[in-house]
XYZ file of C-alpha atoms in Angstrom:
679
model
C 29.509 -1.144 -56.697
C 32.413 -3.819 -55.929
C 33.764 -1.079 -53.581
C 31.200 -1.719 -51.229
C 31.965 -3.902 -48.582
C 29.472 -7.012 -47.392
C 27.726 -6.416 -43.968
C 29.183 -9.135 -41.334
C 26.032 -11.604 -41.872
C 27.436 -14.338 -39.736
C 28.784 -12.310 -37.113
C 25.010 -10.727 -36.453
C 23.675 -14.222 -36.326
C 25.576 -15.973 -34.498
C 25.249 -12.898 -31.586
C 21.275 -12.953 -32.674
C 18.981 -15.324 -30.196
C 18.904 -18.760 -31.473
C 15.845 -19.702 -33.997
C 13.309 -22.643 -32.897
C 15.784 -25.346 -35.642
C 19.125 -24.786 -33.360
C 17.276 -25.126 -30.078
C 18.664 -28.153 -28.688
C 16.295 -30.973 -26.856
C 17.365 -29.490 -23.297
C 15.622 -26.280 -25.086
C 12.533 -27.672 -26.475
C 12.091 -28.827 -23.138
C 12.598 -26.160 -20.407
C 13.001 -23.370 -22.889
C 15.117 -21.454 -24.726
C 16.468 -19.064 -22.056
C 16.364 -21.595 -19.246
C 20.007 -21.292 -18.277
C 20.027 -17.323 -17.788
C 16.410 -17.621 -16.765
C 17.220 -20.312 -14.008
C 20.600 -17.396 -13.242
C 18.449 -14.776 -12.474
C 15.723 -16.126 -10.579
C 18.192 -18.033 -8.046
C 18.461 -15.280 -5.519
C 14.661 -14.554 -5.416
C 14.144 -18.055 -5.550
C 16.341 -18.717 -2.682
C 14.820 -15.480 -0.230
C 11.158 -16.293 -1.471
C 11.892 -20.177 -0.760
C 13.835 -19.724 2.678
C 12.131 -16.712 4.159
C 8.324 -17.595 2.616
C 7.595 -21.400 1.343
C 9.698 -22.915 4.507
C 8.385 -20.722 7.079
C 5.021 -21.259 5.756
C 5.973 -25.437 5.762
C 7.504 -24.639 9.055
C 4.031 -23.542 10.430
C 1.998 -25.715 9.001
C 3.372 -27.895 11.395
C 3.891 -26.397 14.411
C -0.293 -25.487 14.218
C -0.556 -28.792 14.508
C 1.725 -29.073 18.011
C 0.706 -27.833 21.324
C 3.553 -26.295 23.686
C 3.206 -28.576 27.313
C 6.293 -26.286 28.688
C 9.199 -26.418 27.284
C 7.860 -29.026 25.066
C 6.048 -28.792 21.968
C 2.921 -31.670 21.765
C 1.731 -32.833 18.656
C -2.216 -32.459 18.788
C -3.543 -32.860 15.256
C -6.267 -30.924 14.083
C -6.950 -29.728 17.415
C -5.968 -26.008 17.321
C -8.236 -25.679 13.641
C -10.952 -27.198 15.730
C -10.970 -25.156 18.692
C -11.270 -22.043 16.095
C -14.468 -23.162 15.567
C -15.904 -22.199 18.991
C -13.254 -19.410 19.854
C -15.145 -16.064 20.155
C -11.649 -14.254 20.176
C -11.124 -15.680 16.488
C -14.444 -14.977 15.021
C -14.229 -11.654 16.437
C -10.945 -10.848 15.190
C -12.231 -12.290 11.355
C -15.465 -9.911 11.593
C -13.340 -6.922 12.451
C -10.406 -7.538 9.536
C -13.417 -7.535 6.974
C -15.432 -4.521 8.409
C -12.224 -2.912 8.381
C -10.627 -4.036 5.462
C -14.161 -3.255 4.045
C -14.311 0.370 5.286
C -11.424 1.551 4.779
C -11.230 0.801 1.324
C -14.865 2.262 0.130
C -13.083 5.249 1.480
C -9.829 5.501 0.049
C -11.662 4.679 -3.673
C -14.073 7.973 -2.719
C -11.495 9.826 -2.180
C -8.380 8.749 -3.938
C -10.238 8.824 -6.682
C -11.516 12.497 -6.312
C -8.602 13.431 -5.057
C -7.335 12.314 -8.154
C -9.504 13.676 -10.584
C -9.547 17.483 -8.673
C -5.320 17.213 -9.759
C -5.723 15.635 -12.777
C -7.286 18.889 -14.128
C -4.875 20.893 -12.506
C -2.810 22.525 -14.558
C -1.169 24.754 -12.289
C 0.180 23.263 -9.001
C -0.078 19.594 -9.733
C 3.213 18.627 -8.391
C 3.249 20.618 -5.328
C -0.006 19.547 -4.672
C 0.194 15.830 -5.148
C 3.314 16.237 -3.505
C 1.341 17.470 0.015
C -0.964 14.933 -0.547
C 1.650 11.841 -0.509
C 3.036 12.390 2.925
C 1.071 10.646 4.909
C 1.715 7.438 3.108
C 5.211 8.494 3.350
C 5.881 9.153 7.460
C 5.759 6.185 9.298
C 3.372 4.111 10.743
C 4.529 4.545 14.823
C 3.784 8.913 13.743
C 0.812 8.732 12.223
C -0.406 6.356 15.749
C 1.012 8.888 17.915
C -0.483 12.045 16.025
C -3.907 10.181 15.908
C -3.754 9.425 19.591
C -2.881 12.616 20.651
C -5.513 14.702 18.431
C -8.158 11.851 19.206
C -7.401 12.190 22.950
C -11.355 12.958 24.634
C -10.178 15.389 26.786
C -7.115 17.741 25.612
C -7.090 16.502 21.834
C -7.824 19.011 19.131
C -10.369 16.930 17.385
C -13.049 17.753 20.122
C -11.928 21.747 20.532
C -12.349 22.177 17.205
C -15.086 20.522 17.003
C -16.481 22.012 19.573
C -15.655 25.703 18.655
C -16.973 25.244 15.167
C -20.652 23.540 17.006
C -20.775 20.402 14.662
C -19.574 18.512 17.310
C -22.677 19.034 19.063
C -24.580 18.204 15.823
C -22.996 14.879 15.446
C -24.528 13.929 19.093
C -27.933 15.516 17.888
C -27.838 12.981 14.929
C -26.323 10.165 17.130
C -23.706 9.617 14.592
C -21.785 9.961 18.272
C -23.270 8.596 21.546
C -22.083 11.776 23.316
C -20.093 15.231 23.753
C -17.006 14.870 24.245
C -16.231 12.032 21.939
C -13.986 9.112 23.627
C -12.573 8.010 19.944
C -10.893 4.876 20.902
C -12.425 4.443 24.020
C -15.379 4.517 23.111
C -16.686 1.090 21.559
C -19.054 2.378 19.620
C -16.224 4.409 18.117
C -13.183 3.170 18.398
C -13.436 0.715 15.285
C -15.046 3.779 12.690
C -11.769 5.989 14.712
C -9.050 4.020 13.459
C -10.762 3.100 9.902
C -10.044 6.699 9.403
C -6.724 6.383 10.354
C -5.752 4.227 7.987
C -7.831 5.992 5.372
C -5.785 8.702 6.070
C -2.719 7.125 5.434
C -3.925 5.635 2.685
C -5.975 7.551 0.422
C -2.329 8.780 -1.277
C -1.098 5.861 -2.332
C -4.298 5.316 -4.179
C -4.328 9.308 -5.521
C -1.257 9.032 -7.476
C -2.272 5.119 -8.566
C -5.240 6.763 -9.861
C -3.305 9.972 -11.282
C -1.336 7.465 -13.337
C -4.062 5.647 -14.694
C -5.515 8.669 -15.995
C -2.648 10.407 -17.472
C -2.347 6.510 -19.511
C -5.841 7.076 -21.047
C -5.815 8.512 -24.474
C -7.349 11.642 -24.775
C -8.892 11.227 -27.968
C -11.593 8.900 -26.235
C -12.281 12.041 -24.455
C -13.091 14.133 -27.422
C -14.951 11.012 -28.987
C -16.959 11.458 -26.250
C -17.758 15.309 -25.928
C -18.281 15.365 -29.410
C -20.807 12.919 -29.141
C -22.876 14.827 -26.517
C -21.621 13.006 -23.863
C -22.316 14.879 -20.457
C -19.404 15.098 -17.765
C -21.179 12.260 -15.946
C -21.320 10.573 -19.294
C -17.617 10.677 -20.183
C -16.691 9.772 -16.097
C -19.002 6.578 -16.176
C -17.977 5.419 -20.030
C -14.652 6.430 -20.619
C -12.814 7.190 -17.001
C -13.997 4.049 -14.949
C -13.455 1.327 -17.615
C -9.651 3.055 -18.221
C -9.444 2.979 -14.668
C -10.361 -0.376 -14.380
C -7.413 -1.787 -14.495
C -5.871 0.374 -11.813
C -8.743 0.044 -9.526
C -8.274 -3.806 -9.519
C -4.512 -3.418 -9.261
C -4.593 -0.648 -6.173
C -7.933 -2.155 -4.383
C -5.816 -5.946 -4.626
C -2.538 -4.578 -2.699
C -4.367 -2.068 -0.544
C -6.896 -5.053 0.926
C -4.046 -7.454 1.564
C -2.260 -4.589 3.535
C -5.125 -3.770 4.949
C -6.372 -7.156 5.848
C -3.141 -8.280 7.754
C -2.522 -4.978 8.990
C -1.073 -5.266 12.433
C 0.819 -2.406 13.537
C -1.127 0.767 13.237
C -4.463 -1.071 15.145
C -1.816 -2.237 18.137
C -0.355 1.262 18.355
C -3.690 2.830 18.066
C -5.988 0.884 20.391
C -3.592 -2.826 20.886
C -7.005 -4.324 20.119
C -9.678 -2.287 22.732
C -11.512 -1.519 24.241
C -11.909 -4.731 25.102
C -11.719 -6.699 21.631
C -13.951 -4.007 19.735
C -10.423 -3.617 17.166
C -8.716 -6.516 17.281
C -7.791 -7.902 13.560
C -7.187 -11.524 13.284
C -3.514 -10.810 13.026
C -3.762 -9.210 16.363
C -5.734 -12.442 17.461
C -2.787 -14.841 16.260
C 0.117 -12.253 18.020
C -1.197 -12.365 21.189
C -1.650 -16.668 20.961
C 1.449 -17.031 20.106
C 3.686 -14.573 21.881
C 1.309 -12.819 24.776
C 0.213 -15.822 25.583
C 3.239 -18.501 24.163
C 0.818 -20.990 22.098
C 2.663 -20.864 18.860
C -0.098 -23.839 17.365
C -2.757 -21.961 18.100
C -1.248 -18.307 16.540
C -0.112 -20.413 14.008
C -3.656 -22.462 13.080
C -5.402 -18.828 12.601
C -3.833 -17.466 9.839
C -3.435 -20.598 8.447
C -7.589 -20.752 8.357
C -7.475 -17.129 6.658
C -4.608 -18.120 4.540
C -6.675 -20.107 1.968
C -8.741 -17.811 1.390
C -7.348 -14.497 0.798
C -5.106 -17.096 -1.494
C -7.387 -17.592 -3.832
C -8.778 -13.937 -3.691
C -5.761 -12.837 -4.947
C -5.029 -15.942 -7.494
C -8.903 -14.900 -9.534
C -7.774 -11.360 -9.112
C -4.833 -12.199 -11.325
C -6.309 -13.730 -12.980
C -8.485 -11.226 -13.511
C -5.370 -8.549 -14.624
C -3.992 -10.849 -17.320
C -7.957 -10.395 -19.115
C -7.807 -6.798 -19.112
C -4.505 -6.409 -20.370
C -5.594 -8.409 -23.532
C -8.455 -6.309 -23.803
C -8.172 -3.342 -26.955
C -10.321 -0.818 -27.560
C -12.248 -1.152 -31.000
C -11.774 1.670 -33.500
C -13.813 4.351 -34.663
C -15.820 3.590 -37.855
C -18.384 5.855 -39.110
C -20.007 8.120 -35.688
C -19.552 5.040 -33.446
C -18.753 6.212 -30.453
C -15.692 5.244 -29.019
C -15.822 6.195 -25.739
C -18.659 3.487 -25.137
C -16.858 1.050 -27.227
C -15.660 -1.827 -24.795
C -19.021 -1.530 -22.740
C -20.615 -3.245 -26.190
C -17.847 -5.916 -26.129
C -17.685 -6.561 -22.337
C -19.719 -10.131 -21.549
C -23.053 -9.781 -19.723
C -21.589 -11.829 -16.743
C -19.012 -9.534 -16.082
C -21.048 -6.424 -16.101
C -22.927 -8.372 -13.469
C -19.997 -9.353 -11.413
C -18.705 -6.037 -9.886
C -22.606 -5.498 -8.702
C -22.752 -9.047 -7.713
C -19.853 -8.286 -5.418
C -20.961 -5.069 -4.234
C -24.252 -6.371 -3.150
C -22.739 -9.143 -1.298
C -20.677 -6.816 0.579
C -22.240 -4.590 1.557
C -24.990 -7.395 2.682
C -22.118 -8.577 5.046
C -21.172 -5.003 6.269
C -24.988 -4.478 7.455
C -24.878 -7.992 9.445
C -21.559 -7.531 10.627
C -21.466 -4.412 11.525
C -24.821 -2.329 12.014
C -23.805 0.136 13.917
C -21.312 1.293 11.574
C -22.725 0.378 8.524
C -25.370 3.292 8.835
C -23.079 6.092 9.811
C -20.859 5.054 6.931
C -23.065 5.514 4.714
C -24.589 8.667 6.082
C -21.447 10.227 5.490
C -20.085 8.865 1.728
C -23.983 10.172 0.927
C -22.772 13.181 2.225
C -19.475 13.558 0.261
C -21.660 11.959 -3.053
C -24.524 15.055 -2.907
C -22.066 17.475 -2.348
C -20.139 16.504 -5.354
C -22.871 15.200 -7.584
C -24.976 18.813 -6.599
C -21.972 20.621 -7.944
C -21.792 18.631 -10.981
C -25.226 19.837 -11.683
C -24.983 23.263 -10.849
C -22.209 23.211 -13.656
C -23.413 21.592 -16.058
C -26.655 23.234 -16.046
C -24.301 26.554 -16.527
C -22.927 25.306 -19.449
C -26.337 24.046 -21.069
C -27.541 27.148 -20.403
C -24.506 28.875 -22.310
C -22.655 30.839 -19.045
C -19.378 29.281 -19.230
C -17.746 31.835 -17.537
C -19.890 30.967 -14.611
C -20.022 27.565 -15.634
C -15.928 27.547 -14.825
C -16.105 29.974 -12.013
C -18.282 27.618 -10.008
C -16.259 24.644 -10.910
C -13.048 26.828 -9.898
C -14.378 27.334 -6.854
C -15.671 24.227 -6.377
C -12.697 22.151 -7.223
C -10.342 24.424 -4.777
C -12.920 24.121 -1.990
C -12.482 20.115 -2.252
C -8.786 20.636 -2.538
C -9.116 23.302 0.730
C -10.652 20.125 2.718
C -8.792 17.478 1.525
C -5.331 19.422 2.412
C -6.387 20.224 5.627
C -7.515 16.429 5.953
C -4.000 15.461 5.167
C -2.288 18.030 6.510
C -3.833 18.860 9.743
C -2.061 16.043 12.134
C 1.060 16.450 10.398
C 0.813 20.539 11.511
C 0.108 19.440 15.116
C 3.216 17.349 14.921
C 5.367 20.088 13.666
C 4.313 22.577 16.109
C 4.651 20.314 19.406
C 8.185 19.480 18.758
C 9.208 23.315 18.816
C 7.299 23.992 22.159
C 8.416 23.880 25.507
C 7.394 21.094 27.745
C 5.966 24.106 29.674
C 3.421 24.361 26.977
C 2.864 21.106 26.029
C 1.938 19.922 29.636
C -0.264 22.950 29.753
C -2.510 22.889 26.480
C -1.325 26.898 25.942
C -0.549 28.012 22.521
C -1.982 24.758 20.857
C -1.744 25.699 16.934
C 1.754 27.856 17.142
C 4.445 27.566 19.364
C 4.854 30.627 21.927
C 8.177 30.790 22.089
C 9.474 28.536 19.469
C 12.019 26.242 20.974
C 14.498 23.320 20.767
C 13.822 21.851 24.051
C 12.117 18.783 23.188
C 14.875 17.425 20.931
C 17.680 17.616 23.550
C 15.540 16.230 25.613
C 15.138 13.181 23.013
C 18.790 12.695 22.424
C 19.463 13.575 26.337
C 17.157 11.353 27.542
C 16.758 8.849 24.687
C 19.075 6.448 22.299
C 17.636 8.108 19.749
C 20.545 8.264 17.235
C 21.119 4.774 17.806
C 17.412 4.062 16.568
C 18.274 6.642 14.067
C 21.617 4.894 12.021
C 19.613 1.223 12.797
C 16.891 2.190 11.067
C 19.375 3.815 7.930
C 21.421 0.966 7.831
C 18.669 -1.746 8.281
C 16.646 0.263 5.689
C 19.328 0.249 3.334
C 20.666 -2.549 3.096
C 17.457 -4.372 3.290
C 16.896 -2.124 -0.084
C 19.675 -2.944 -2.069
C 19.235 -6.524 -1.672
C 15.591 -6.473 -3.037
C 16.510 -4.142 -5.583
C 19.146 -6.483 -6.870
C 16.943 -9.174 -6.913
C 13.817 -7.656 -7.927
C 15.690 -6.266 -10.971
C 16.865 -9.960 -12.213
C 13.710 -11.699 -11.477
C 11.512 -9.072 -12.883
C 13.979 -8.848 -16.042
C 13.839 -12.837 -16.508
C 10.169 -12.992 -15.886
C 9.561 -10.183 -18.590
C 11.884 -11.251 -21.530
C 13.345 -15.259 -21.365
C 11.703 -17.494 -22.564
C 11.698 -20.792 -20.083
C 8.676 -23.559 -19.157
C 7.375 -22.566 -15.458
C 7.484 -18.990 -16.151
C 3.692 -18.397 -15.802
C 4.093 -20.655 -12.543
C 6.981 -18.940 -11.106
C 4.881 -15.678 -11.308
C 1.431 -16.741 -9.450
C 3.958 -17.557 -6.810
C 5.423 -14.658 -6.570
C 1.644 -12.730 -6.070
C 0.518 -14.992 -3.849
C 3.913 -14.649 -1.424
C 2.933 -11.582 -1.420
C -0.379 -12.259 0.529
C 1.090 -14.046 3.611
C 1.106 -11.506 6.391
C 4.026 -11.093 9.075
C 1.821 -12.321 11.198
C 2.424 -15.649 9.227
C 6.078 -15.927 8.890
C 6.876 -14.026 12.560
C 6.086 -17.128 13.919
C 8.426 -19.765 12.365
C 10.875 -17.507 11.043
C 11.547 -16.002 15.185
C 12.305 -19.951 15.279
C 14.608 -19.764 12.002
C 16.298 -16.747 13.549
C 17.060 -18.163 16.914
C 18.363 -21.952 15.422
C 20.681 -19.556 13.775
C 21.169 -17.254 16.352
C 20.212 -14.385 14.751
C 17.919 -12.807 17.319
C 18.683 -9.751 18.629
C 20.656 -8.187 16.117
C 20.383 -5.638 12.624
C 20.781 -9.368 10.076
C 17.772 -10.596 11.087
C 15.800 -7.291 9.765
C 18.199 -7.257 6.824
C 17.670 -11.051 5.745
C 13.537 -11.153 6.345
C 12.569 -7.524 5.300
C 12.833 -8.106 1.898
C 9.879 -11.283 2.333
C 7.227 -8.395 2.199
C 8.828 -5.977 -0.669
C 10.579 -8.502 -2.812
C 7.514 -10.107 -4.426
C 5.753 -6.188 -5.558
C 8.605 -5.088 -6.879
C 9.295 -7.872 -8.810
C 5.905 -7.734 -10.091
C 5.788 -4.414 -10.564
C 9.908 -4.532 -12.674
C 7.561 -7.470 -14.456
C 5.317 -4.429 -16.137
C 7.943 -2.194 -16.850
C 10.879 -3.905 -18.489
C 7.465 -5.380 -20.767
C 6.498 -1.823 -21.517
C 10.606 -1.295 -22.938
C 9.812 -2.119 -26.805
C 11.949 -5.429 -26.850
C 13.382 -3.953 -30.601
C 16.230 -1.620 -28.821
C 17.189 -5.115 -27.026
C 17.199 -6.874 -30.520
C 19.233 -4.407 -31.524
C 21.882 -4.118 -29.034
C 21.927 -8.601 -29.695
C 22.726 -7.981 -33.147
C 25.495 -5.457 -32.796
C 27.542 -7.999 -30.855
C 25.922 -7.947 -27.504
C 25.484 -10.445 -25.030
C 22.163 -11.356 -23.507
C 23.329 -10.152 -19.647
C 25.051 -7.081 -21.696
C 21.990 -6.167 -22.884
C 20.367 -6.181 -20.078
C 23.211 -3.962 -18.059
C 23.833 -1.731 -21.214
C 19.855 -0.971 -22.572
C 17.283 -2.092 -19.946
C 18.274 -0.839 -16.859
C 19.350 2.426 -18.165
C 15.727 2.820 -19.772
C 14.132 1.570 -16.547
C 15.507 3.996 -14.468
C 11.694 4.758 -12.931
C 10.668 1.625 -12.387
C 13.679 0.980 -10.533
C 13.929 4.346 -8.862
C 9.997 3.713 -7.858
C 11.079 0.048 -6.870
C 13.419 1.507 -4.568
C 10.916 3.995 -2.391
C 8.646 1.682 -2.459
C 10.909 -0.845 -0.681
C 13.173 1.661 1.304
C 9.367 3.505 2.886
C 8.409 -0.092 3.991
C 11.873 -0.802 5.509
C 12.034 3.035 7.227
C 8.642 1.928 8.789
C 8.546 -2.058 9.329
C 7.214 -2.588 12.870
C 5.740 -5.884 13.650
C 9.546 -7.611 12.800
C 11.261 -5.259 14.393
C 9.248 -5.682 17.443
C 9.661 -9.698 17.887
C 12.942 -10.076 16.986
C 15.199 -7.310 18.987
C 14.817 -7.197 22.598
C 17.522 -4.707 23.723
C 17.774 -1.308 23.161
C 20.708 -0.530 21.430
C 19.475 -2.856 18.012
C 15.996 -1.190 18.531
C 14.424 0.514 14.983
C 13.416 3.977 14.941
C 9.159 2.422 15.319
C 10.393 0.615 17.942
C 11.817 2.429 20.034
C 9.543 5.216 19.701
C 7.014 2.992 20.937
C 8.974 1.616 23.802
C 9.423 5.442 24.570
C 5.831 5.380 25.623
C 5.214 4.176 29.422
C 2.160 2.993 30.538
C -0.379 6.765 30.446
C 3.013 8.435 30.613
C 3.287 9.870 27.204
C 6.487 12.596 26.156
C 4.268 14.016 23.699
C 7.012 17.155 22.909
C 9.567 14.344 22.402
C 7.208 11.688 20.758
C 6.681 14.922 18.183
C 9.757 16.074 17.764
C 11.063 12.109 17.032
C 8.794 11.833 14.442
C 9.375 14.933 12.417
C 13.429 13.757 12.561
C 12.221 10.411 11.444
C 9.606 11.858 8.532
C 11.855 14.023 7.114
C 14.232 11.842 5.422
C 11.760 10.203 3.628
C 9.184 13.103 2.480
C 12.717 14.643 1.252
C 13.213 11.602 -0.696
C 9.998 11.249 -2.558
C 9.989 15.535 -2.929
C 12.656 14.486 -5.329
C 11.387 10.920 -6.428
C 7.866 11.573 -7.094
C 8.126 12.216 -10.958
C 9.812 8.941 -10.856
C 7.114 7.230 -8.181
C 4.347 7.944 -11.119
C 6.542 7.051 -13.769
C 6.985 3.654 -12.509
C 3.492 2.686 -12.032
C 2.449 4.480 -14.788
C 4.459 1.927 -17.353
C 4.721 -0.876 -14.250
C 1.843 -1.277 -12.146
C -1.063 0.572 -14.878
C -0.091 -1.531 -18.344
C 1.880 -4.086 -16.151
């Protein structure tokens, strides 16, 4: 026994975190890890403070001024008081609410349906999920261009297809459209539903991926327990799937609502708010006042009036998310149904709250848009009735012992639904692909609409000969890579500090980061533009590299906080005991384990930077500094639309991001599962 050497206890104790008795007075007051937290949070604080909080403060000051010639005159609250009688502002607020509410309802329904279909698919799930993700990946300018061409009342393929199948005249006879062929983007009754349709098309993939991640996180034994207790498919969905997805539904709807409510680029590129102002959201009203009318104070007032409403809503939702993460499922005892356990423990108020909110939103929608409300109800009702009918048939066959026939009906229904969903998702992208390889004569004469005859590279040659497309491509690549690197480094440091380190003010900093995410670009671009002019950074790529992290950094930080929290702390403690410093443990243990989360953040930030339109549209005016979205938009001169060249440009713009997502899809789902779903 004497030959055994004792462990090196003093060295291990020296490397381990100090206990409560060894804390200094400053550490007891500011937190054990306040020094390291300050170091890790400094880059994030500088960016958020300098590019979000300071511009907001400056925007508040600007909102109290009015421009008279070259001078700005202090007018107090006059800009805010003027909004009370501003019909254009009232229309913009109602349009934003209608646009967001309808889009979120359909994105939840279609995204959940797609996720359920893919979740139960054993073969080809990754391929199908990758195909469904493409609309979310492609730049917004590509989305807008393709749908503008497809919805053209005379030459668009949508009217042609609906006329050939007889669906178009049927829609007219059912009064879902006023006349046929329909002017989807030019008819005041159809413009808003058409814009909502395009937003749903682009947003459903994000919901599908998030819901798939949530479904993977639901324990399989819950479904087994429900089946043993005799629950039907509908009961399993209602009492297991929906409660299990409550957290991810809340997170996804919150994020998507923020994006949709503050949307500018899609509406601008599709309709520019027209016809009239029927599709103009409040963000576009602010842009019109600040940039087109040069009334910065009035434009800032429009955005600031809406800020407390959005900020208050997100603050409440953040509190709900924290409560959801603390809920634990009760254990199964003596035949008690585990799949209904969470429902028994939920307070009555929490049960009633979703129904109260749903009733309130439904009533407001019926009041704000009666012409859209009943049409949306018919479409949604048809979707739900078909799903319920198929489910009823399958359940009836199963109860009668016809397992083979029920599986055949279920499989046929699933494949039919998937085929319809894929047609809806991939149809516009197919149209872009084939148009890019048509000759100019085929594009103008509308011949061989579905298949180029012959295939040609004429449009690609014209694109590079007539436009500085190569320069736009290089600018976008440089800006996206640089801004992604900045956001990734800052988010990793801040996410680790908020997830692992103990310091005073961590909760307040987290809430501040999340609340900065609700800041619309329209609120920031006015003061940021003024700051960039003062720093002489306008019409330079640096203006985009510096400002792009403002809309990606908060979400990236929040996602990584959840991911770092999911990594077992024992691994890091073991590294500390072995002699690593906290920074070494972060670099050698935590970061390698967080690769899926880091890749998910990189893909998200890169996609947003690649697609960004508003800041590039405002800050850049010279052709040599334009990015792809702004450059492609500038190719359209009035009514002259070079569809072939735009299709070729759209294909070249979309390919890199689609390829990256194809290889990184698994990491994206992993990152969302461990970060957003469990965060």
